[in-house]
Short mmCIF file of C-alpha atoms in Angstrom, two decimals:
data_model
loop_
_atom_site.label_atom_id
_atom_site.label_comp_id
_atom_site.label_asym_id
_atom_site.label_seq_id
_atom_site.Cartn_x
_atom_site.Cartn_y
_atom_site.Cartn_z
CA MET N 1 -9.75 3.15 11.06
CA SER N 2 -7.12 1.70 8.41
CA TYR N 3 -5.64 -1.29 7.18
CA GLN N 4 -2.09 0.13 7.37
CA PHE N 5 -1.60 -0.02 11.30
CA GLY N 6 -2.04 -3.65 11.75
CA ARG N 7 -0.20 -4.83 8.78
CA ARG N 8 2.82 -2.72 9.31
CA ASP N 9 2.89 -3.18 12.80
CA PHE N 10 2.96 -6.84 12.38
CA LEU N 11 6.09 -6.41 9.87
CA LYS N 12 7.79 -4.27 12.34
CA GLY N 13 7.21 -6.84 14.99
CA LEU N 14 8.91 -9.32 12.87
CA GLY N 15 11.67 -7.32 12.18
CA GLY N 16 10.52 -6.28 8.78
CA MET N 17 13.45 -7.23 6.68
CA ALA N 18 14.96 -9.36 9.28
CA GLY N 19 18.58 -10.16 9.11
CA LEU N 20 19.62 -7.37 6.97
CA SER N 21 22.41 -4.94 8.30
CA LEU N 22 22.06 -1.10 8.47
CA MET N 23 24.34 0.99 6.50
CA GLY N 24 26.68 2.58 8.83
CA ALA N 25 26.15 6.28 9.57
CA GLY N 26 29.43 7.32 7.83
CA ALA N 27 28.85 5.20 4.77
CA TRP N 28 25.32 6.63 4.42
CA ARG N 29 26.59 10.26 4.97
CA THR N 30 29.30 9.88 2.31
CA ALA N 31 26.71 8.41 -0.21
CA LEU N 32 24.28 11.17 0.52
CA ALA N 33 26.90 13.81 0.10
CA SER N 34 27.71 12.31 -3.20
CA GLN N 35 24.33 12.01 -4.42
CA MET N 36 22.93 15.42 -3.21
CA GLY N 37 26.23 17.52 -2.96
CA SER N 38 27.11 19.42 0.23
CA SER N 39 26.61 22.99 0.25
CA GLU N 40 25.48 25.82 2.48
CA ALA N 41 21.85 25.14 1.34
CA TRP N 42 21.76 22.20 3.51
CA GLN N 43 23.20 24.03 6.63
CA GLN N 44 20.89 26.84 6.34
CA ALA N 45 18.38 25.56 9.19
CA SER N 46 21.11 24.55 11.37
CA GLY N 47 20.04 24.31 14.90
CA THR N 48 16.33 23.99 14.01
CA THR N 49 14.11 21.05 15.89
CA LEU N 50 11.42 19.57 13.76
CA GLN N 51 8.65 17.38 15.02
CA PHE N 52 7.60 14.45 12.59
CA ILE N 53 4.43 12.61 13.33
CA SER N 54 4.00 9.36 11.61
CA GLU N 55 2.03 5.94 11.65
CA ASN N 56 4.46 3.31 12.94
CA THR N 57 5.60 2.10 9.75
CA PRO N 58 8.72 0.16 8.41
CA PRO N 59 10.15 3.38 6.53
CA THR N 60 9.69 5.54 9.56
CA SER N 61 11.19 2.78 11.86
CA ALA N 62 14.40 2.77 9.78
CA ILE N 63 14.77 6.47 9.66
CA ALA N 64 14.10 6.85 13.45
CA ALA N 65 17.07 4.30 14.06
CA ASN N 66 19.51 6.39 12.27
CA LEU N 67 18.81 10.06 12.20
CA GLU N 68 22.60 10.81 12.62
CA PRO N 69 23.18 11.37 8.79
CA PHE N 70 20.58 13.79 8.41
CA LYS N 71 21.69 15.81 11.39
CA LYS N 72 25.36 15.83 10.10
CA LEU N 73 24.20 16.87 6.74
CA THR N 74 21.86 19.79 8.02
CA GLY N 75 22.39 20.47 11.67
CA ILE N 76 18.66 19.80 12.28
CA ASN N 77 17.31 17.69 15.11
CA VAL N 78 14.37 15.59 14.36
CA ASN N 79 11.84 14.32 16.90
CA ILE N 80 9.87 11.47 15.67
CA THR N 81 6.42 10.40 17.26
CA GLU N 82 5.08 7.11 15.97
CA MET N 83 1.39 5.94 16.55
CA GLN N 84 -1.53 4.09 15.30
CA LEU N 85 -2.85 5.89 12.15
CA GLY N 86 -6.42 6.59 13.57
CA ALA N 87 -4.85 8.48 16.63
CA LEU N 88 -2.51 10.32 14.20
CA VAL N 89 -5.51 11.51 12.14
CA GLN N 90 -6.87 13.02 15.12
CA LYS N 91 -3.83 14.69 16.32
CA VAL N 92 -3.25 16.21 12.93
CA ALA N 93 -6.77 17.34 12.68
CA LEU N 94 -6.57 19.04 16.00
CA ASP N 95 -3.21 20.63 15.13
CA PHE N 96 -4.50 22.06 11.81
CA GLY N 97 -7.87 23.41 13.55
CA SER N 98 -5.70 25.08 16.27
CA GLY N 99 -3.78 27.12 13.73
CA ARG N 100 -0.45 25.92 15.49
CA SER N 101 2.04 23.57 14.48
CA ALA N 102 2.75 20.77 17.11
CA TYR N 103 3.72 18.65 14.33
CA ASP N 104 5.80 20.30 11.38
CA ILE N 105 6.18 17.03 9.24
CA ILE N 106 3.04 15.05 8.74
CA TYR N 107 2.57 11.46 7.49
CA ALA N 108 -0.37 12.25 5.33
CA ASP N 109 -2.59 9.28 4.54
CA PRO N 110 -4.26 10.14 1.23
CA TYR N 111 -7.65 9.13 2.40
CA GLN N 112 -7.72 10.30 6.15
CA VAL N 113 -5.25 13.27 5.87
CA VAL N 114 -4.89 14.64 2.36
CA ALA N 115 -8.57 14.32 1.07
CA PRO N 116 -10.12 16.05 4.03
CA TYR N 117 -7.03 18.33 5.37
CA HIS N 118 -5.17 19.15 2.23
CA GLN N 119 -5.65 22.78 2.92
CA GLY N 120 -3.65 22.38 6.08
CA LEU N 121 -0.44 21.13 4.12
CA VAL N 122 1.88 23.27 2.13
CA ASP N 123 1.84 23.05 -1.70
CA LEU N 124 5.34 21.81 -1.98
CA ASN N 125 5.81 23.58 -5.48
CA ARG N 126 6.72 26.49 -3.44
CA PHE N 127 10.09 24.76 -2.43
CA ILE N 128 10.50 22.75 -5.72
CA GLY N 129 10.99 26.32 -7.59
CA ASP N 130 13.18 27.79 -4.95
CA ASP N 131 16.69 28.04 -5.98
CA SER N 132 17.96 28.57 -2.49
CA LEU N 133 16.90 25.21 -1.18
CA PRO N 134 18.31 21.72 -2.28
CA SER N 135 16.02 20.17 -5.06
CA ILE N 136 14.67 16.70 -5.23
CA PRO N 137 17.33 14.31 -6.44
CA LYS N 138 16.47 13.16 -9.98
CA GLY N 139 13.30 15.56 -9.82
CA VAL N 140 9.79 14.60 -8.97
CA ASP N 141 9.60 12.46 -12.34
CA ASP N 142 11.70 9.92 -10.59
CA PHE N 143 8.82 8.96 -8.37
CA ILE N 144 6.57 6.26 -9.67
CA PRO N 145 3.92 8.52 -11.54
CA THR N 146 0.63 6.75 -10.23
CA GLN N 147 2.17 6.98 -6.58
CA LEU N 148 3.25 10.68 -7.04
CA ALA N 149 -0.54 11.53 -8.00
CA ALA N 150 -2.43 9.24 -5.47
CA ALA N 151 -0.19 10.25 -2.58
CA GLY N 152 0.47 13.75 -3.18
CA ARG N 153 -2.32 15.57 -5.12
CA PHE N 154 -6.01 16.45 -4.26
CA GLY N 155 -8.61 18.12 -6.84
CA ASN N 156 -6.06 18.94 -9.60
CA ARG N 157 -2.66 18.14 -11.02
CA GLU N 158 -1.01 21.16 -10.14
CA GLU N 159 -0.84 21.41 -6.27
CA LEU N 160 1.48 18.91 -4.66
CA TYR N 161 0.98 18.12 -1.01
CA THR N 162 3.27 15.18 -0.33
CA LEU N 163 6.22 13.30 -1.55
CA PRO N 164 5.60 9.47 -1.92
CA TYR N 165 6.95 7.72 1.19
CA ASP N 166 5.66 4.14 0.98
CA CYS N 167 3.72 2.09 -1.26
CA PRO N 168 2.00 -1.31 0.07
CA THR N 169 0.14 -2.95 -2.76
CA MET N 170 -1.87 -6.06 -2.89
CA ILE N 171 -0.60 -8.90 -5.12
CA TRP N 172 -1.03 -12.58 -5.78
CA ILE N 173 1.11 -14.51 -3.30
CA TYR N 174 1.33 -18.47 -3.75
CA ARG N 175 3.18 -21.43 -2.74
CA LYS N 176 5.40 -21.75 -5.80
CA ASP N 177 6.76 -25.05 -4.71
CA LEU N 178 3.33 -26.50 -4.60
CA PHE N 179 2.40 -25.10 -7.97
CA ASP N 180 5.68 -26.61 -9.36
CA LYS N 181 5.37 -30.13 -7.80
CA TYR N 182 1.65 -30.37 -9.12
CA HIS N 183 1.96 -28.34 -12.28
CA ASP N 184 1.45 -31.14 -14.73
CA GLN N 185 -1.56 -32.83 -12.67
CA MET N 186 -3.23 -29.49 -12.28
CA GLN N 187 -2.98 -28.71 -16.11
CA GLN N 188 -4.28 -31.80 -17.05
CA ASP N 189 -7.23 -31.52 -14.50
CA LEU N 190 -8.17 -28.03 -15.16
CA GLY N 191 -7.37 -27.81 -18.85
CA PHE N 192 -5.15 -24.67 -18.45
CA ALA N 193 -1.57 -23.66 -17.20
CA PRO N 194 -1.89 -23.11 -13.40
CA THR N 195 1.29 -20.90 -12.96
CA PRO N 196 0.22 -17.27 -12.50
CA SER N 197 0.58 -15.28 -15.65
CA ALA N 198 -0.59 -12.02 -17.24
CA ASP N 199 -3.37 -14.42 -18.75
CA THR N 200 -4.64 -15.83 -15.60
CA THR N 201 -8.33 -14.87 -14.69
CA TRP N 202 -10.07 -14.73 -11.38
CA GLU N 203 -12.37 -17.48 -12.69
CA GLN N 204 -9.24 -19.67 -13.08
CA TYR N 205 -8.02 -18.68 -9.72
CA TYR N 206 -11.47 -19.88 -8.33
CA GLN N 207 -10.91 -23.34 -10.28
CA ILE N 208 -7.23 -23.34 -8.97
CA ALA N 209 -8.52 -22.88 -5.38
CA LYS N 210 -11.05 -25.63 -5.85
CA TRP N 211 -8.44 -28.13 -7.16
CA PHE N 212 -6.32 -27.53 -3.98
CA ASN N 213 -9.38 -28.02 -1.75
CA GLY N 214 -9.20 -31.81 -3.01
CA ASP N 215 -7.12 -34.59 -1.59
CA THR N 216 -4.05 -34.49 -4.06
CA ALA N 217 -2.13 -31.69 -2.51
CA SER N 218 -1.64 -33.00 1.14
CA GLU N 219 0.42 -30.20 2.14
CA VAL N 220 -2.51 -27.58 2.39
CA LYS N 221 -6.10 -28.02 3.52
CA TYR N 222 -7.45 -25.07 1.07
CA GLY N 223 -6.71 -23.52 -2.01
CA THR N 224 -7.00 -19.81 -0.99
CA GLY N 225 -7.31 -17.63 1.97
CA HIS N 226 -8.78 -14.00 2.45
CA GLN N 227 -8.71 -10.99 4.66
CA ALA N 228 -12.48 -11.10 4.84
CA GLN N 229 -13.08 -9.97 8.39
CA GLN N 230 -15.67 -7.36 8.90
CA TYR N 231 -13.16 -4.65 8.80
CA ASP N 232 -11.25 -2.24 6.51
CA SER N 233 -9.42 -5.22 5.15
CA LEU N 234 -12.47 -6.92 3.47
CA MET N 235 -13.08 -3.75 1.64
CA CYS N 236 -9.51 -4.06 0.35
CA ASP N 237 -9.87 -7.69 -0.58
CA PHE N 238 -13.27 -7.18 -2.54
CA SER N 239 -11.99 -4.03 -4.31
CA ASN N 240 -9.33 -6.15 -6.16
CA VAL N 241 -12.15 -8.12 -7.76
CA LEU N 242 -14.47 -4.87 -8.30
CA PHE N 243 -12.03 -3.13 -10.27
CA ALA N 244 -11.16 -6.38 -12.20
CA TYR N 245 -14.61 -6.78 -13.24
CA GLY N 246 -14.90 -3.14 -14.33
CA GLY N 247 -16.98 -2.07 -11.58
CA ASP N 248 -16.06 0.84 -8.99
CA TYR N 249 -17.43 2.76 -6.29
CA PHE N 250 -17.85 6.13 -8.39
CA ALA N 251 -17.91 7.10 -11.80
CA ASN N 252 -14.28 7.96 -13.26
CA GLY N 253 -12.83 5.75 -10.46
CA GLN N 254 -9.20 6.01 -11.58
CA GLN N 255 -9.46 9.73 -11.68
CA VAL N 256 -11.18 9.84 -8.32
CA GLY N 257 -8.56 7.52 -6.90
CA LEU N 258 -5.64 9.39 -8.42
CA ILE N 259 -6.59 12.96 -7.99
CA GLY N 260 -9.60 12.97 -5.85
CA THR N 261 -12.61 15.08 -5.40
CA ASP N 262 -14.89 16.73 -2.86
CA ASP N 263 -18.11 15.55 -4.97
CA PRO N 264 -17.76 12.19 -6.51
CA GLY N 265 -21.28 11.93 -7.63
CA PRO N 266 -23.67 8.88 -7.24
CA CYS N 267 -22.24 5.49 -6.14
CA GLN N 268 -21.78 2.86 -8.95
CA LEU N 269 -22.18 -0.21 -6.98
CA GLU N 270 -25.47 -1.26 -8.65
CA ASN N 271 -24.14 -1.38 -12.20
CA ASP N 272 -23.98 -4.66 -14.07
CA ALA N 273 -20.07 -4.93 -13.50
CA SER N 274 -20.08 -4.16 -9.93
CA MET N 275 -23.07 -6.78 -9.26
CA ALA N 276 -21.05 -9.37 -11.15
CA ALA N 277 -17.82 -8.70 -9.17
CA ALA N 278 -19.92 -9.07 -5.93
CA GLU N 279 -21.48 -12.42 -7.04
CA PHE N 280 -18.10 -13.79 -7.96
CA TYR N 281 -16.65 -12.54 -4.75
CA ARG N 282 -19.32 -14.30 -2.86
CA LYS N 283 -18.87 -17.62 -4.80
CA LEU N 284 -15.06 -17.38 -4.13
CA LEU N 285 -15.38 -17.05 -0.53
CA LYS N 286 -17.68 -19.87 -0.32
CA ILE N 287 -14.68 -22.23 -1.16
CA ALA N 288 -12.05 -20.17 0.65
CA HIS N 289 -10.60 -21.27 3.93
CA PRO N 290 -13.43 -20.79 6.38
CA GLY N 291 -11.34 -18.81 8.73
CA SER N 292 -11.17 -16.19 6.00
CA THR N 293 -14.07 -14.27 7.52
CA SER N 294 -12.26 -13.75 10.81
CA TRP N 295 -8.97 -12.86 9.23
CA ASP N 296 -7.63 -9.20 8.37
CA TRP N 297 -4.22 -8.96 6.55
CA THR N 298 -2.19 -10.19 9.33
CA GLY N 299 -4.44 -13.01 10.02
CA VAL N 300 -4.35 -14.40 6.57
CA ALA N 301 -0.65 -14.11 6.20
CA ASN N 302 -0.11 -16.11 9.60
CA ALA N 303 -2.43 -18.99 8.12
CA PHE N 304 -0.66 -18.81 4.82
CA GLN N 305 2.78 -19.05 6.68
CA ASN N 306 1.53 -22.12 8.73
CA GLY N 307 0.49 -23.90 5.53
CA GLU N 308 -3.33 -23.59 5.90
CA PHE N 309 -3.65 -22.76 2.20
CA ALA N 310 -2.02 -22.39 -1.22
CA MET N 311 -2.47 -18.74 -2.09
CA MET N 312 -3.92 -15.52 -1.24
CA PRO N 313 -4.30 -11.89 -2.13
CA GLU N 314 -1.95 -9.96 0.07
CA TRP N 315 0.03 -6.80 0.79
CA HIS N 316 3.29 -7.14 -0.94
CA GLU N 317 5.36 -6.21 2.14
CA PHE N 318 4.57 -9.41 3.75
CA ALA N 319 7.36 -10.95 1.44
CA GLY N 320 10.01 -9.81 3.93
CA SER N 321 8.45 -11.95 6.73
CA LEU N 322 7.53 -14.76 4.62
CA GLU N 323 10.86 -14.95 3.20
CA SER N 324 12.37 -14.82 6.74
CA SER N 325 10.11 -18.09 7.81
CA ASP N 326 10.16 -21.76 7.05
CA LEU N 327 8.55 -20.79 3.44
CA LYS N 328 11.84 -19.10 2.46
CA GLY N 329 12.27 -19.98 -1.27
CA LYS N 330 9.02 -21.61 -1.65
CA VAL N 331 6.86 -18.50 -2.24
CA GLY N 332 5.73 -16.73 -5.60
CA TYR N 333 4.79 -13.36 -6.39
CA ALA N 334 2.51 -12.11 -9.31
CA PRO N 335 -0.07 -9.52 -10.15
CA LEU N 336 -3.45 -10.38 -9.36
CA PRO N 337 -5.58 -12.32 -11.59
CA LYS N 338 -7.56 -10.29 -14.42
CA GLY N 339 -11.26 -10.10 -14.68
CA PRO N 340 -13.25 -8.96 -17.80
CA ALA N 341 -11.82 -5.57 -17.49
CA ARG N 342 -8.27 -5.86 -16.08
CA SER N 343 -5.84 -7.12 -13.49
CA ALA N 344 -6.27 -4.59 -10.36
CA ASN N 345 -3.91 -4.40 -7.51
CA LEU N 346 -5.10 -2.20 -4.66
CA TRP N 347 -2.30 0.53 -3.71
CA GLY N 348 -2.25 1.72 -0.05
CA GLY N 349 0.82 4.16 0.00
CA THR N 350 1.00 7.48 1.74
CA GLY N 351 3.33 10.57 1.56
CA ILE N 352 4.89 12.97 3.72
CA GLY N 353 4.17 16.76 3.80
CA ILE N 354 4.64 19.89 5.67
CA ASN N 355 2.20 21.75 8.12
CA ALA N 356 1.04 24.86 6.77
CA ASN N 357 0.75 26.26 10.13
CA ALA N 358 4.50 26.22 10.78
CA SER N 359 6.63 29.22 10.38
CA GLU N 360 8.26 30.02 6.91
CA ASP N 361 11.78 29.05 8.45
CA VAL N 362 10.43 25.82 9.78
CA GLN N 363 8.70 25.12 6.57
CA LYS N 364 11.90 25.31 4.93
CA ALA N 365 13.77 23.09 7.41
CA ALA N 366 10.89 20.49 7.06
CA TRP N 367 11.42 20.57 3.20
CA LEU N 368 15.24 19.53 3.85
CA PHE N 369 13.89 16.40 5.70
CA LEU N 370 11.29 15.68 2.85
CA VAL N 371 14.07 15.57 0.38
CA TRP N 372 16.47 13.56 2.35
CA ALA N 373 13.74 11.21 3.50
CA THR N 374 12.51 10.22 0.26
CA SER N 375 16.05 10.53 -1.71
CA PRO N 376 17.19 7.46 -3.37
CA GLN N 377 20.09 6.75 -0.95
CA THR N 378 17.78 6.95 2.10
CA GLN N 379 15.43 4.55 0.44
CA LEU N 380 18.22 2.11 -0.43
CA ALA N 381 19.33 2.44 3.29
CA GLY N 382 15.96 1.56 4.39
CA LEU N 383 15.98 -1.73 2.19
CA LYS N 384 19.01 -2.61 4.20
CA SER N 385 17.73 -1.75 7.56
CA ASP N 386 17.38 -4.26 10.32
CA VAL N 387 14.44 -2.48 12.11
CA GLY N 388 12.22 -2.32 9.00
CA GLY N 389 12.28 -0.13 5.95
CA GLY N 390 9.65 0.20 3.27
CA THR N 391 9.73 -0.52 -0.35
CA PRO N 392 11.11 2.25 -2.68
CA THR N 393 8.76 4.62 -4.20
CA ARG N 394 11.52 5.78 -6.98
CA GLN N 395 12.28 4.21 -10.23
CA SER N 396 15.92 5.02 -9.77
CA VAL N 397 16.16 2.66 -6.84
CA TYR N 398 14.74 -0.18 -8.73
CA ASP N 399 17.28 0.51 -11.45
CA MET N 400 20.40 0.34 -9.04
CA PRO N 401 22.50 -2.79 -9.75
CA GLU N 402 22.38 -3.92 -6.39
CA VAL N 403 18.79 -3.69 -6.18
CA LYS N 404 18.22 -5.46 -9.40
CA LYS N 405 20.28 -8.21 -8.13
CA ALA N 406 18.38 -8.51 -5.05
CA SER N 407 15.06 -9.00 -6.85
CA HIS N 408 16.22 -12.61 -7.71
CA PRO N 409 17.40 -15.20 -4.95
CA PRO N 410 19.37 -15.55 -3.27
CA THR N 411 18.77 -12.08 -1.71
CA ASP N 412 19.63 -9.87 1.16
CA MET N 413 16.59 -7.51 0.39
CA PRO N 414 13.61 -10.17 0.52
CA ASN N 415 10.96 -7.52 -0.22
CA MET N 416 12.67 -6.95 -3.48
CA LEU N 417 11.63 -10.41 -4.84
CA THR N 418 8.32 -8.65 -5.64
CA ALA N 419 9.96 -5.88 -7.62
CA ASP N 420 9.03 -7.28 -11.10
CA THR N 421 5.56 -7.66 -9.79
CA MET N 422 5.31 -4.26 -8.45
CA LEU N 423 6.55 -2.42 -11.28
CA THR N 424 3.69 -3.92 -13.21
CA ALA N 425 1.09 -3.54 -10.39
CA TRP N 426 1.76 0.21 -10.21
CA GLN N 427 1.00 0.86 -14.07
CA ASP N 428 -1.89 2.79 -14.96
CA ASP N 429 -3.81 -0.11 -16.23
CA HIS N 430 -3.04 -2.50 -13.21
CA ILE N 431 -3.05 -0.05 -10.16
CA GLY N 432 -6.15 -0.36 -8.00
CA LEU N 433 -7.33 3.11 -6.16
CA ARG N 434 -10.15 3.45 -3.73
CA PRO N 435 -11.89 6.91 -3.96
CA LYS N 436 -9.79 9.89 -2.47
CA ILE N 437 -12.77 11.71 -1.00
CA PRO N 438 -13.16 13.20 2.37
CA GLN N 439 -15.94 11.04 3.30
CA TRP N 440 -13.89 7.81 2.77
CA ASN N 441 -13.97 6.51 6.43
CA GLU N 442 -17.79 6.28 6.45
CA VAL N 443 -18.02 5.07 2.84
CA ASP N 444 -15.35 2.27 3.79
CA THR N 445 -17.35 1.32 6.78
CA VAL N 446 -20.71 0.77 4.72
CA ILE N 447 -18.83 -1.33 2.10
CA PHE N 448 -17.26 -3.67 4.72
CA THR N 449 -20.32 -3.97 6.79
CA GLN N 450 -22.66 -4.81 3.72
CA LEU N 451 -20.19 -7.32 2.14
CA SER N 452 -19.79 -9.05 5.69
CA LYS N 453 -23.67 -9.44 5.73
CA MET N 454 -23.55 -11.22 2.12
CA LEU N 455 -20.75 -13.49 3.23
CA ALA N 456 -22.50 -14.39 6.31
CA GLY N 457 -25.63 -15.58 4.05
CA GLN N 458 -27.80 -12.74 5.35
CA GLN N 459 -28.30 -11.17 1.92
CA ASP N 460 -27.49 -11.84 -1.59
CA ALA N 461 -25.06 -9.90 -3.99
CA ALA N 462 -27.94 -7.69 -5.43
CA GLN N 463 -29.29 -6.67 -2.12
CA THR N 464 -25.66 -6.11 -0.79
CA MET N 465 -24.83 -3.84 -3.68
CA LYS N 466 -28.26 -2.03 -3.53
CA LEU N 467 -27.98 -1.27 0.33
CA ALA N 468 -24.50 -0.30 0.05
CA LYS N 469 -25.30 2.18 -2.95
CA GLN N 470 -28.27 3.77 -0.98
CA ARG N 471 -26.10 4.33 2.13
CA ILE N 472 -23.05 5.71 0.26
CA ASP N 473 -25.13 8.30 -1.57
CA ARG N 474 -26.36 9.68 1.51
CA ILE N 475 -23.12 10.14 2.98
CA VAL N 476 -21.55 11.71 -0.10
CA GLY N 477 -24.79 13.76 -0.81
CA ALA N 478 -25.39 12.42 -4.17
#
């Protein structure tokens, strides 16, 4: 069970970054040759056929639509199988357990694949240090550091099981046109500047939401909407507040989220910070659009696009579809508000790795694909794809002049309007990371089940956190 399928499938259905033109195969191949060089190293596995299993995501859609540059560069054929993440996890687990390699390249979700099955993936350091193979353009240090650790490592900072492939992250998305129109009135009524900033708190977010619930702004019915359905989306929405208040699911939460562990220890949801976060979240959802408890990420995005409310915590990749709707040019993007501890923006990215059951020759061929698929030029081409394409996971792509230009309107890369926000959201003190533990699916279910009961008025915040802790402690053996 994962938030990723519904959200990304929605984006894919809307055309992802609609209206963009895909770089032609010839131009892409020329750019790649210039960036990576053209040598016998790239042709050493010519004639090989690789099997790549992936969740149906925008980056994979873009790559699948134009594999010709990779085939020209390497002589390798790649068959791509795309599916819902839950089905992918089952197939990968069976493949690892069989000792065979039906899938050579794995889209490896950190929580559902890397944490429980990392021993089935190759440590990529084996190829990074092999002079006979092409190296990673600009090195591993070009990947956003928090993403490299969260997507690729487990248990320690030495082994690397995947390269960062995509990076959806929750941010504050709001109706900039309405915030501008009513700025002076809101500031007078509220006593603070309403425009989202690094100083805006969750309590101020609550006050802004209440203001929009009034009669002054006729354009929207409510101030805020949330993905608070009894589902993984509810855990995601709540986690932003939990981390901002200084709460967490386990001790050393950032370490557990970045590196992962088999033994996270006792759940921390009964501490004072976690309790305060739950009580605030309950209060916030009481004034939110009443449809919030029936929405996941797709539902809340649709309602926002239809003018139901003025702001929401939402995955940044929805910018592509919002900027292709009637709201084009009317939407603003910012890091989520801060709590007593910090601003926290939940990250939901994934990496791609190599099946350790594959033969040595196939593993080397798969390495060529990993290097190519995560290269700056391929990520840039994905940004321009008309069938999808994810947000870059490399600093060098954000530093490209054409990408910098696209981060401000008018733009032909609408997801890049979030670029400044994202580069802040991925910093160590802003990124929000759920626990990377083998038992995460069961823990996740406990969290959203208990929160849903709280929002329905069946139990208060203290009871909710107590019951969640008791159940989670049993799951992880604390």
